[in-house]
PDB file of C-alpha atoms and ligand atoms in Angstrom:
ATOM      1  CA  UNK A 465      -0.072 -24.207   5.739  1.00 98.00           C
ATOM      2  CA  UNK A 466      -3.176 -23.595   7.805  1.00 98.00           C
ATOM      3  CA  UNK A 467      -6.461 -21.519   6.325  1.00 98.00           C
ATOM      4  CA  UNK A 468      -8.792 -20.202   8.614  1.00 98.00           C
ATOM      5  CA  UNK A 469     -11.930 -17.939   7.656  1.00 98.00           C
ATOM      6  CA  UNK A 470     -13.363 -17.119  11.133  1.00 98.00           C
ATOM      7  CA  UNK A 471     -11.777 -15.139  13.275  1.00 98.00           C
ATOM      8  CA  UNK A 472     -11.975 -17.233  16.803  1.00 98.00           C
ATOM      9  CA  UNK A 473      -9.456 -20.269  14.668  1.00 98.00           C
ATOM     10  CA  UNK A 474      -7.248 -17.769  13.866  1.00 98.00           C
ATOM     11  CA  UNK A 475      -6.832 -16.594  17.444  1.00 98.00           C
ATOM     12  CA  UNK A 476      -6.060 -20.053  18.390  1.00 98.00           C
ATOM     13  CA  UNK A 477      -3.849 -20.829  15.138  1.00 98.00           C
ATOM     14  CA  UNK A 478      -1.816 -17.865  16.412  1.00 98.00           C
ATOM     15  CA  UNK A 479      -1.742 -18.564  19.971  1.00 97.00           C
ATOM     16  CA  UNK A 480      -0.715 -22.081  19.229  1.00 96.00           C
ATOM     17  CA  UNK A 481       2.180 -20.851  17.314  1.00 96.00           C
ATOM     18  CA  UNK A 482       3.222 -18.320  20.199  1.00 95.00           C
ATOM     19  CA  UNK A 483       2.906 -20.692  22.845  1.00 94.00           C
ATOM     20  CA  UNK A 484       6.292 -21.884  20.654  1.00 92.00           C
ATOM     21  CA  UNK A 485       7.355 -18.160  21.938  1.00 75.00           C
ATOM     22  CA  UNK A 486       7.646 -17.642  17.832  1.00 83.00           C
ATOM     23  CA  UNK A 487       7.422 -13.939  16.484  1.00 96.00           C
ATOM     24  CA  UNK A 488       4.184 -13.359  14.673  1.00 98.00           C
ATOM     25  CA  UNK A 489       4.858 -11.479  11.403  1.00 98.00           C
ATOM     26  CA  UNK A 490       1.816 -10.446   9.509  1.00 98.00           C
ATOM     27  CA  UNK A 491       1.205  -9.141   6.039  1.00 99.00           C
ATOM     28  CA  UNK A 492      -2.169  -8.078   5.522  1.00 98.00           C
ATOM     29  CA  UNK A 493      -3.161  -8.044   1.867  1.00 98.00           C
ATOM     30  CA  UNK A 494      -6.121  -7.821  -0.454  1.00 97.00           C
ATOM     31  CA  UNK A 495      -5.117 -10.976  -2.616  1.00 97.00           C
ATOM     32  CA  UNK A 496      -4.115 -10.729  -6.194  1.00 95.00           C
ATOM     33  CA  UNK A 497      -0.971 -11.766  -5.036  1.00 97.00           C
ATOM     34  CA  UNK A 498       1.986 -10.740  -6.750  1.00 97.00           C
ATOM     35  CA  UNK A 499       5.944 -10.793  -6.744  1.00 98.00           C
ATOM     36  CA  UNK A 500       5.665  -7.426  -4.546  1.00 98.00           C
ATOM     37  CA  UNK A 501       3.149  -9.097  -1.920  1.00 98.00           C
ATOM     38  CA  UNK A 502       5.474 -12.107  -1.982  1.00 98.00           C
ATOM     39  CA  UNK A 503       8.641  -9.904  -1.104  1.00 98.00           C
ATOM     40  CA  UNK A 504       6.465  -8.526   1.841  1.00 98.00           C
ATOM     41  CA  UNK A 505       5.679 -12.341   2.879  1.00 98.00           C
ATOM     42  CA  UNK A 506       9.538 -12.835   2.717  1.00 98.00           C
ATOM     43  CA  UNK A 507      10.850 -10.060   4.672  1.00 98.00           C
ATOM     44  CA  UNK A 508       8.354 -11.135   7.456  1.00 98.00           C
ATOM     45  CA  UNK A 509       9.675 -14.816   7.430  1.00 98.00           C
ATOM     46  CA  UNK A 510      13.524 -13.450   7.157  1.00 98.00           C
ATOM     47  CA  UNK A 511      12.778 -11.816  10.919  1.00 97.00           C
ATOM     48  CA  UNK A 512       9.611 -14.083  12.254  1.00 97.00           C
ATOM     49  CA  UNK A 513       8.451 -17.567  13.290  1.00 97.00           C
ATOM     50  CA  UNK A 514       5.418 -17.391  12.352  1.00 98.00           C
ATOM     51  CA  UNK A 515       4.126 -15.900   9.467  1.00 98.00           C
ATOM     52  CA  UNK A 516       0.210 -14.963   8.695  1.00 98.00           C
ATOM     53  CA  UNK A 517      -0.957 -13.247   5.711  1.00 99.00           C
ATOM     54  CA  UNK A 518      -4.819 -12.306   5.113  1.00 99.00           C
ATOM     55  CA  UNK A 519      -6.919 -11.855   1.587  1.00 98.00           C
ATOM     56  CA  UNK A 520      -9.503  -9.795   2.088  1.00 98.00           C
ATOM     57  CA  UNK A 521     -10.560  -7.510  -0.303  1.00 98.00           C
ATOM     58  CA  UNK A 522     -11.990  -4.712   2.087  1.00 98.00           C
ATOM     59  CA  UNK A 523     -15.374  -3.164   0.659  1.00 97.00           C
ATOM     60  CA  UNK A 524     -14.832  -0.093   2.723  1.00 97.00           C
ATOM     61  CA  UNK A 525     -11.572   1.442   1.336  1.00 98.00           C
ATOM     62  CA  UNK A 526     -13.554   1.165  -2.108  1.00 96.00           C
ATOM     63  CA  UNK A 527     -15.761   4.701  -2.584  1.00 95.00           C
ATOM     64  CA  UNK A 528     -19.101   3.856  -4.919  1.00 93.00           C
ATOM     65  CA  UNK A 529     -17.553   4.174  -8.379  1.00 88.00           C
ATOM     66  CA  UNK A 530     -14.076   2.627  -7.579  1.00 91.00           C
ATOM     67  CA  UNK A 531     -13.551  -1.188  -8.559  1.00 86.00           C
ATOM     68  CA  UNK A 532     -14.577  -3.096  -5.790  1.00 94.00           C
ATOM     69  CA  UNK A 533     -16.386  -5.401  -8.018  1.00 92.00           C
ATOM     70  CA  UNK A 534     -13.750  -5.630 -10.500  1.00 90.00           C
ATOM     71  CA  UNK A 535     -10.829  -6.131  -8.205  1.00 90.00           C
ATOM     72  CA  UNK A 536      -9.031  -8.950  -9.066  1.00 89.00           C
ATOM     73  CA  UNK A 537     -10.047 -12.138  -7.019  1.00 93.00           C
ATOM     74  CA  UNK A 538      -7.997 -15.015  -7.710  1.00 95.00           C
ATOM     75  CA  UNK A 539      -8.026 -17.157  -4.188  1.00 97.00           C
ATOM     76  CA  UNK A 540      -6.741 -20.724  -5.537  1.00 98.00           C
ATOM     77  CA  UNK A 541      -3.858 -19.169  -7.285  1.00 98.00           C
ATOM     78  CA  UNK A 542      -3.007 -16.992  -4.085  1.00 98.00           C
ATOM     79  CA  UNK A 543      -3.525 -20.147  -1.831  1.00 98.00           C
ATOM     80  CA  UNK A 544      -0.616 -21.907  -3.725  1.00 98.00           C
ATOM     81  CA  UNK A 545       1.366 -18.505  -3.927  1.00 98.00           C
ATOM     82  CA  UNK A 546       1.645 -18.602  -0.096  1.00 98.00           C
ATOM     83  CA  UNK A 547       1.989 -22.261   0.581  1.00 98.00           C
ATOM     84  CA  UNK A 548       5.119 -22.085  -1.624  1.00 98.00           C
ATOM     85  CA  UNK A 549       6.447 -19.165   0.026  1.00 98.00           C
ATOM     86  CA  UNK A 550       6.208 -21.039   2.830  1.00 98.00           C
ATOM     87  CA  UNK A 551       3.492 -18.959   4.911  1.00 98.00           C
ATOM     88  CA  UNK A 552       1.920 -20.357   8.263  1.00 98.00           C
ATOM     89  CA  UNK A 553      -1.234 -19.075   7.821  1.00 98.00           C
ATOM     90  CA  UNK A 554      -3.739 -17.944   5.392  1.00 98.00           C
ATOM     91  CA  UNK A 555      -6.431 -15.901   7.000  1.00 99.00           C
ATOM     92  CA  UNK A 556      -9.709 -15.646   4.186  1.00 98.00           C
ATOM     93  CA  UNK A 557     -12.230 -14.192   6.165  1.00 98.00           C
ATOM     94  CA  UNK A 558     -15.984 -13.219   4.250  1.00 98.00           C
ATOM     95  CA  UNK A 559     -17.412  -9.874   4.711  1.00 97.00           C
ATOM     96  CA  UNK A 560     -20.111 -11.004   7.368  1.00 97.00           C
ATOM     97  CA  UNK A 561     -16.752 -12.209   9.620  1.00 98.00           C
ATOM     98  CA  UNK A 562     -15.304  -8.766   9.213  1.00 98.00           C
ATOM     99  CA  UNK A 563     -18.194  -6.730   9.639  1.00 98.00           C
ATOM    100  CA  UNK A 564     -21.071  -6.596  12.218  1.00 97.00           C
ATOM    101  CA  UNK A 565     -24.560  -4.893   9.668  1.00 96.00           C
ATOM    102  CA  UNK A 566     -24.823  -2.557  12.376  1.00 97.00           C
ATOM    103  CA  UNK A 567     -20.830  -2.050  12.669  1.00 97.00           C
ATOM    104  CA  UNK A 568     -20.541   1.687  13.900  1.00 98.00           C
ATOM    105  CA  UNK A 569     -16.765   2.291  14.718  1.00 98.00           C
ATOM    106  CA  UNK A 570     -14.339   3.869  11.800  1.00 98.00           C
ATOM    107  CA  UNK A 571     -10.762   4.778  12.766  1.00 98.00           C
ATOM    108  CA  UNK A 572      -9.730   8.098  11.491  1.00 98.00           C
ATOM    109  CA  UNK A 573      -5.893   9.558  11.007  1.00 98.00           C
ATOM    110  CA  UNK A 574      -6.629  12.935  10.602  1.00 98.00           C
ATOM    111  CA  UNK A 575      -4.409  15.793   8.515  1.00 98.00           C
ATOM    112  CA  UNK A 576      -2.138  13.521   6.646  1.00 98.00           C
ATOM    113  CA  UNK A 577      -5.149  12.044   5.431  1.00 98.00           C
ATOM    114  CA  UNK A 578      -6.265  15.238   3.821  1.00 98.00           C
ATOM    115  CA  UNK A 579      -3.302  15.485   0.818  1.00 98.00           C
ATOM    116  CA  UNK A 580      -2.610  13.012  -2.150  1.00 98.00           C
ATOM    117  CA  UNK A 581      -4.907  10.284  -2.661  1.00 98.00           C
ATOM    118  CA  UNK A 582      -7.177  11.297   0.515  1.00 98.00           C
ATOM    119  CA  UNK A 583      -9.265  14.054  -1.047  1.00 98.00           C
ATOM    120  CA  UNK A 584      -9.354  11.593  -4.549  1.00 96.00           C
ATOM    121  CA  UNK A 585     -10.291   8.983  -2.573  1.00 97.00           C
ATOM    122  CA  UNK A 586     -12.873  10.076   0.096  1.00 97.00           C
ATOM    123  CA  UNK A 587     -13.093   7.672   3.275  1.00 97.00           C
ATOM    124  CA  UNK A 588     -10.141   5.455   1.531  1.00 98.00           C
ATOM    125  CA  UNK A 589      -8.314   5.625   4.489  1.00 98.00           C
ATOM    126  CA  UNK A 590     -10.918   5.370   6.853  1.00 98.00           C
ATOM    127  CA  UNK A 591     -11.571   2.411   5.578  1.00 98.00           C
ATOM    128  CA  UNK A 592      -7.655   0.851   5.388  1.00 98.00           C
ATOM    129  CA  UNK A 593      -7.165   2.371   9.013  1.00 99.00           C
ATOM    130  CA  UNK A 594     -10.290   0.319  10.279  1.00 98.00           C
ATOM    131  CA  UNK A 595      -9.798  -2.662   8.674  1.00 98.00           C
ATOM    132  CA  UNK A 596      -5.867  -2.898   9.427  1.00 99.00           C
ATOM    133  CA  UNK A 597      -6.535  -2.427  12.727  1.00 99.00           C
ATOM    134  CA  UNK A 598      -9.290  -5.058  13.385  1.00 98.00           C
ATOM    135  CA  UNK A 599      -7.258  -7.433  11.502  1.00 99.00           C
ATOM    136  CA  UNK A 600      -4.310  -6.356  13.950  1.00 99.00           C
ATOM    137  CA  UNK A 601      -6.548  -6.772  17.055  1.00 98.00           C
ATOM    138  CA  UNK A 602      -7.276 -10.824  15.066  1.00 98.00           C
ATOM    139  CA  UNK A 603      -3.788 -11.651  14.489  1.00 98.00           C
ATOM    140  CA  UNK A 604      -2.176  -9.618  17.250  1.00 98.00           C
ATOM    141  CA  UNK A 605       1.528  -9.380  15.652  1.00 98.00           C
ATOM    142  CA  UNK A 606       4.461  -8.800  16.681  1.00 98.00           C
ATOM    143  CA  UNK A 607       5.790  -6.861  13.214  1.00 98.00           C
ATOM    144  CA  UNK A 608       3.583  -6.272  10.087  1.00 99.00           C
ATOM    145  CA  UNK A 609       4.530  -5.306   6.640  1.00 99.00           C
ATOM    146  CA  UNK A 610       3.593  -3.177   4.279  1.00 98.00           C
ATOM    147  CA  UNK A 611       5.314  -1.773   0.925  1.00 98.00           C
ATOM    148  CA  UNK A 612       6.560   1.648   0.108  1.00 98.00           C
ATOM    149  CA  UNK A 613       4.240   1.454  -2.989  1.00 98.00           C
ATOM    150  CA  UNK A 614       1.370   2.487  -1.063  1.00 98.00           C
ATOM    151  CA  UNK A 615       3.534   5.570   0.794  1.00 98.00           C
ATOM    152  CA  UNK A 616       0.867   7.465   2.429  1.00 98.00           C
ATOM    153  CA  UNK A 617      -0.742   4.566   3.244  1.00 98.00           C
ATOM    154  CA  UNK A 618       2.429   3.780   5.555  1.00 98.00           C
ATOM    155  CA  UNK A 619       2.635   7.141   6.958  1.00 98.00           C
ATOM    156  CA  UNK A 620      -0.684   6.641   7.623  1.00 99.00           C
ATOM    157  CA  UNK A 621      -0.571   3.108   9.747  1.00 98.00           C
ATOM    158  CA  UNK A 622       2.949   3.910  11.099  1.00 98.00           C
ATOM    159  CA  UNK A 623       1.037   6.853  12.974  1.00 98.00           C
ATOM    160  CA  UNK A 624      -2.187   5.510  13.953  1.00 99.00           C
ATOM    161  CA  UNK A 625      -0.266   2.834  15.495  1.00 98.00           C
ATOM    162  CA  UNK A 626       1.546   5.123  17.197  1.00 98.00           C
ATOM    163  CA  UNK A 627      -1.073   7.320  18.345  1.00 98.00           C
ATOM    164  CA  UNK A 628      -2.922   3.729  19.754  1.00 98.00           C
ATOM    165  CA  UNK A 629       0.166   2.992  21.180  1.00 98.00           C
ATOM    166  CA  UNK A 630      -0.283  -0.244  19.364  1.00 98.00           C
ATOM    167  CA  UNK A 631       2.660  -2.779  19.847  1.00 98.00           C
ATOM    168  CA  UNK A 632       2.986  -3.458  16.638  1.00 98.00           C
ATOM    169  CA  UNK A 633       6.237  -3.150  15.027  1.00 98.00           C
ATOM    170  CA  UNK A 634       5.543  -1.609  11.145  1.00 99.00           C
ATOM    171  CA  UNK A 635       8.220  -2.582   8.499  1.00 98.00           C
ATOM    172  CA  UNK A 636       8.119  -0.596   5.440  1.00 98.00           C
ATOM    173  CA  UNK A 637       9.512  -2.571   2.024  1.00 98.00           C
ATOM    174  CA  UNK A 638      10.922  -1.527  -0.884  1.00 98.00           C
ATOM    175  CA  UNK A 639       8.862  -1.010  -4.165  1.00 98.00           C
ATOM    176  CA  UNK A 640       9.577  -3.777  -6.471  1.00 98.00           C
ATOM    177  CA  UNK A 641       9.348  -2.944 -10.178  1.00 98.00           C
ATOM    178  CA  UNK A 642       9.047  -4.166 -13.643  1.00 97.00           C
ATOM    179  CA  UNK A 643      12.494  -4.601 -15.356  1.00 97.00           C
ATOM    180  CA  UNK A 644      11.038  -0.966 -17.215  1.00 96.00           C
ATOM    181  CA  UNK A 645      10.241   0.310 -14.124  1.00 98.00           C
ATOM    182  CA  UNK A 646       6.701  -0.042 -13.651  1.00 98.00           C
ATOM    183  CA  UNK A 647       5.745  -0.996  -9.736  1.00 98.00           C
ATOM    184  CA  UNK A 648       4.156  -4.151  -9.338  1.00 98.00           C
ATOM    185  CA  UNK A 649       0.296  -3.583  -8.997  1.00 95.00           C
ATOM    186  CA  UNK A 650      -2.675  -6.005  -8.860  1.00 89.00           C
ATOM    187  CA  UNK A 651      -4.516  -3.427 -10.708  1.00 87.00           C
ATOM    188  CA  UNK A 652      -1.550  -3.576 -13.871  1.00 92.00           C
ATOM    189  CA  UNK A 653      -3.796  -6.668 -14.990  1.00 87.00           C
ATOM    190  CA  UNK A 654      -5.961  -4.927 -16.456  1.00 89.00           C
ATOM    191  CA  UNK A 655      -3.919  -2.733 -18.531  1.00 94.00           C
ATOM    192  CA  UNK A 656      -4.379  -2.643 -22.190  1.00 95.00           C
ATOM    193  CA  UNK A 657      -0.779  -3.669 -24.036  1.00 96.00           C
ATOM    194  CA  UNK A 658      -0.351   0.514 -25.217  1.00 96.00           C
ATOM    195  CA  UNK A 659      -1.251   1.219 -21.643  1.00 97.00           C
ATOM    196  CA  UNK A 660       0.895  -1.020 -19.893  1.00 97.00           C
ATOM    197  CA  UNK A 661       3.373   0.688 -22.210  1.00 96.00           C
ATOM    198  CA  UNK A 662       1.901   4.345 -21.981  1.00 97.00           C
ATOM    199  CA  UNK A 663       1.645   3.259 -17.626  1.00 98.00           C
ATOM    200  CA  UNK A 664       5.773   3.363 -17.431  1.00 98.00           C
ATOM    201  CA  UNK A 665       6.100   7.102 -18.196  1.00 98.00           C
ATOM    202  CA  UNK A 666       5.051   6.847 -14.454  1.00 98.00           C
ATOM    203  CA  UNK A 667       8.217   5.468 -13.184  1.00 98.00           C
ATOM    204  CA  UNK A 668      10.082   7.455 -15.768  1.00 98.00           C
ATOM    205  CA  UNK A 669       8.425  10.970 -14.341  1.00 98.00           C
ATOM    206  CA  UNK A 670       9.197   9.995 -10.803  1.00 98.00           C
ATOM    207  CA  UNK A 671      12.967   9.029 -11.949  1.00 98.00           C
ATOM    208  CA  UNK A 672      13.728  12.754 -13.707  1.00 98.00           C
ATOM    209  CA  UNK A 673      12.106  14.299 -10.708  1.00 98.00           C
ATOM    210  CA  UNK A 674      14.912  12.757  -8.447  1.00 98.00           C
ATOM    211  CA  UNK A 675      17.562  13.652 -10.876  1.00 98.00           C
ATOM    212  CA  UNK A 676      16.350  17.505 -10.719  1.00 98.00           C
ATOM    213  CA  UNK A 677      16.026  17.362  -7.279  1.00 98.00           C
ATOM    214  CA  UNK A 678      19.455  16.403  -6.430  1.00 97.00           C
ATOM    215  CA  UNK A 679      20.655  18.369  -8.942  1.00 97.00           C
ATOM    216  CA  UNK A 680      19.656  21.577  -6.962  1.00 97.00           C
ATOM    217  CA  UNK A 681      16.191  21.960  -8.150  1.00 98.00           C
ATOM    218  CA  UNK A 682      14.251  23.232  -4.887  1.00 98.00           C
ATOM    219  CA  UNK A 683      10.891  24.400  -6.772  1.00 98.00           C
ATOM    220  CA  UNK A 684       8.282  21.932  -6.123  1.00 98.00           C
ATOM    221  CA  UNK A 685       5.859  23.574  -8.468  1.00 98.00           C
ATOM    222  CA  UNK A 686       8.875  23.546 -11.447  1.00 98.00           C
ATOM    223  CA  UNK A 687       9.720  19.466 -10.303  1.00 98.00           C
ATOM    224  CA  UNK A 688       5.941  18.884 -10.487  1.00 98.00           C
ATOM    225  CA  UNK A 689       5.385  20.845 -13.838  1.00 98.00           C
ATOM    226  CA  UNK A 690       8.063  18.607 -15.299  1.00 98.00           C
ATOM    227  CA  UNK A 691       6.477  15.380 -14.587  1.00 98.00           C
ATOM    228  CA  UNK A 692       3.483  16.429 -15.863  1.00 98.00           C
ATOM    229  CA  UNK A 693       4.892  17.173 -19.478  1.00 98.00           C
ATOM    230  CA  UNK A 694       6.670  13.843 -19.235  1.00 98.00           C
ATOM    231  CA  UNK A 695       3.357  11.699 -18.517  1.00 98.00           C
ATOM    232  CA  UNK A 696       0.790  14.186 -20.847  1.00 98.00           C
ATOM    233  CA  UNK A 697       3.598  13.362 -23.640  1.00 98.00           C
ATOM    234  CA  UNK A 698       3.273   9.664 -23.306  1.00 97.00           C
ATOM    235  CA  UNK A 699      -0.179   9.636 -23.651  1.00 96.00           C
ATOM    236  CA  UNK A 700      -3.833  10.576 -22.725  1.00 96.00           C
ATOM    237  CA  UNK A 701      -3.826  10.438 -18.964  1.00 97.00           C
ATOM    238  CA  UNK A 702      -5.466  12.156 -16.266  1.00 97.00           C
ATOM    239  CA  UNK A 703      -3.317  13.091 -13.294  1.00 98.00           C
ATOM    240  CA  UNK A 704      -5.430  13.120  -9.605  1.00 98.00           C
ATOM    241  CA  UNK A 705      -2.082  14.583  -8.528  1.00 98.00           C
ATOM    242  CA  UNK A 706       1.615  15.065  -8.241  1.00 98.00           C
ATOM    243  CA  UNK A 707       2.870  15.827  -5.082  1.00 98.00           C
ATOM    244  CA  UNK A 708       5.990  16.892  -3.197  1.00 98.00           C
ATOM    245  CA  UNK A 709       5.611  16.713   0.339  1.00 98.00           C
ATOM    246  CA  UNK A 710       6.886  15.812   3.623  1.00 98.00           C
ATOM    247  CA  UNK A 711       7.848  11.992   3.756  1.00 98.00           C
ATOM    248  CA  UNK A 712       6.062  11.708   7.642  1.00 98.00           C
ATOM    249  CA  UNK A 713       3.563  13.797   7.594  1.00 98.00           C
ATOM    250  CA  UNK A 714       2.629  14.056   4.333  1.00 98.00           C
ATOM    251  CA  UNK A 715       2.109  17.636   3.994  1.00 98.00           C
ATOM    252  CA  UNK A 716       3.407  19.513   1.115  1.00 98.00           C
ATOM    253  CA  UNK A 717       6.774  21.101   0.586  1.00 98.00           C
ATOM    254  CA  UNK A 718       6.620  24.560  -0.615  1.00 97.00           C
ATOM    255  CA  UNK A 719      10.897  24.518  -0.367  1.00 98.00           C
ATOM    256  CA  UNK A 720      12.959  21.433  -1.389  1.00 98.00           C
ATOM    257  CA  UNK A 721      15.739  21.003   1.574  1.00 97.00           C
ATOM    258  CA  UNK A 722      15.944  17.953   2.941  1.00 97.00           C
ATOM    259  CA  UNK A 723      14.346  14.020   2.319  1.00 98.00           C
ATOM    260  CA  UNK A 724      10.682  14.607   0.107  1.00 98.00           C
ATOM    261  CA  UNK A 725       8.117  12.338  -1.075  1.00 98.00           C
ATOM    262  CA  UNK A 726       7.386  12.671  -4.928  1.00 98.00           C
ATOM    263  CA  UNK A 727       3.916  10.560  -5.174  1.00 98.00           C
ATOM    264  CA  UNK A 728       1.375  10.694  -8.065  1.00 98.00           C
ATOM    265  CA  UNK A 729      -1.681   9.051  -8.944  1.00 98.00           C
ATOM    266  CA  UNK A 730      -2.356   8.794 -12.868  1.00 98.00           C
ATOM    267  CA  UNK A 731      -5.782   7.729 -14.684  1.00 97.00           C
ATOM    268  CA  UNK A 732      -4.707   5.717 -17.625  1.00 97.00           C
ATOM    269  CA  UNK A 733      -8.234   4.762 -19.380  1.00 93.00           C
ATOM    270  CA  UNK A 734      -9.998   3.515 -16.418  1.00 90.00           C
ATOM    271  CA  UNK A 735      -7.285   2.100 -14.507  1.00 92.00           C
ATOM    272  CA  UNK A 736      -6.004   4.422 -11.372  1.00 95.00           C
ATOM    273  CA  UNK A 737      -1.907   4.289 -10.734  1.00 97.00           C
ATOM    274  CA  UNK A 738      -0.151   5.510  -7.972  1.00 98.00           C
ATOM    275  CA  UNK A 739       4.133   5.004  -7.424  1.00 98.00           C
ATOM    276  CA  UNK A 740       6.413   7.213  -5.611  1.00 98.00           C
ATOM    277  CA  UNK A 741      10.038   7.846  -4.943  1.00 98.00           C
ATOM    278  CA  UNK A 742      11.483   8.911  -1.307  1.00 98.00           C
ATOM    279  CA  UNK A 743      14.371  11.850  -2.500  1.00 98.00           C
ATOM    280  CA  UNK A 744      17.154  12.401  -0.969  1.00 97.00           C
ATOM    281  CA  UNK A 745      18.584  15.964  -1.804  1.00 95.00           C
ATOM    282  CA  UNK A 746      22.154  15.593  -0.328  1.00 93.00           C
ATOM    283  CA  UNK A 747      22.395  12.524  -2.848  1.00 89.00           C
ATOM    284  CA  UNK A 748      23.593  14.790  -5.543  1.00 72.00           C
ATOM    285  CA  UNK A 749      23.235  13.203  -9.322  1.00 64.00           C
ATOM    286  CA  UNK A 750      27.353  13.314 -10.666  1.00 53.00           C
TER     287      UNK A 750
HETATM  288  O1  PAF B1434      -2.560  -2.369   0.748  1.00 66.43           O
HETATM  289  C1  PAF B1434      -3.556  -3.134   0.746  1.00 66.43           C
HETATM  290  O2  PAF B1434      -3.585  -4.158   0.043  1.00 66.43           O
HETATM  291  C2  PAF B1434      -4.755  -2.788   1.607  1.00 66.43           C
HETATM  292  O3  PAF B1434      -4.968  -1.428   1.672  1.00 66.43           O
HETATM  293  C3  PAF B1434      -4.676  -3.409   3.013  1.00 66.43           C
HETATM  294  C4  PAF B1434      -3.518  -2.833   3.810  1.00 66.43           C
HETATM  295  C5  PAF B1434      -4.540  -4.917   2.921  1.00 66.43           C
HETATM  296  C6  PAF B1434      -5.961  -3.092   3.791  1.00 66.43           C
HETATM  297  O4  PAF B1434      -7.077  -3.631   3.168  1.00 66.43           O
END
């Protein structure tokens, strides 16, 4: 396995391994790796020669009282994570590499932007948008991968690069979960033991949402209202949002008919959770 931390040796590292006309899969993360990244790393390997994954944990998707600084940084541990799943190459670049201290170019998505985490989360996806696409115009490959976990944030890349007519095929992978149900997170490491536990009424909301929903509930509002009992019950928590919207564009559903996105984000103490499930009404419950 390769490391590079500039971006001119991982041009070459990747042109190398295309002049072996190998498909370059790419999973950009922000480190912290877990089993979820690792499932992303092993989908692009199942369909790709070549496989690069980057760590960089991207100041600019981080607004001034988020965790930037508390993120969890772990780079040895990730280093061995990805040589034993059997990743090409690691690209680690530092902040300077990424960005120029006069830098004056964002990339913007508008409207689906503007519902779930966006207006939490101001310039969030600015941020992911401009980053994922200068690491795209680095690594230049063919497919990259990204999990459901992060929905919007899917919907999001899936149409910028089609709006920049990138050619960049984007795989979306499932969530992977605890055994309870929790969804793997970098950010579950720093749950408390009664908030890990208090963190899976999550999961459980998003769970008797579907089973309303394809029992012939078509209320958002009354789907939503439900969740929120569910998590308030479990414990003190403070919901950004539950939302039921559109699975593409991410605009809200005001009548449940066909496929929705449930998504929430939850504050439990100072740690900020976000899961989702993609609902399928015609799947009725038995
Ligand atoms: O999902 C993430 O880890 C980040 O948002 C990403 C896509 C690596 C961009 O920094």
């Amino acid at each position: 396995m390769q490391t590079t931390r500039d971006i001119q040796s991982t041009r070459a590292a990747v042109a190398a391994a295309r002049r072996t006309e190998r498909r370059v899969g790419f999973v950009p993360t922000m480190g912290a790796l877990h089993a979820a990244h690792l499932s992303l790393v092993k989908a692009a390997r199942s369909e790709c020669g070549y496989t690069v994954v980057s760590i960089f944990v991207n100041p600019t998707q981080f607004g001034p009282n988020e965790d930037f600084e508390r993120y969890p940084r772990d780079v040895a541990a990730d280093l061995a994570k990805c040589e034993q799943a059997g990743v090409d190459l690691v690209f680690l670049p530092p902040v300077a590499e990424m960005f120029a201290s006069d830098a004056a170019t964002t990339v913007h998505v508008a409207t689906l932007t503007d519902t779930l985490c966006g207006p939490c989360r101001p310039g969030h996806f600015d941020g992911v948008t401009t980053i994922v696409t200068k690491l795209f115009n680095i690594v230049q490959p063919d497919s990259a991968y990204f999990g459901q976990k992060d929905a919007q944030q899917l919907a999001v890349i899936r149409r910028m690069v089609r709006d920049l007519d990138l050619p960049i095929e984007i795989v979306g992978c499932p969530t992977v979960r605890e055994p309870d149900g929790l969804a793997l997170s970098s950010r579950n490491a720093h749950l408390e033991p009664n908030e890990r536990a208090q963190a899976t009424s999550l999961h459980r909301a998003l769970c008797a949402a579907r089973e309303q929903i394809q029992g012939g509930q078509h209320d958002p509002d009354v789907v939503a209202q439900d969740m929120r009992r569910l998590i308030d019950a479990a414990g003190p928590a403070r919901i950004d949002y539950i939302g039921v919207v559109d699975p593409e564009s991410m605009q809200p559903i005001e009548h449940i008919a066909g496929a929705v996105l449930v998504a929430l984000a939850v504050r439990i103490g100072q740690k900020r959770l976000i899961d989702n499930v993609l609902v399928d009404p015609s799947e009725q419950t038995s």
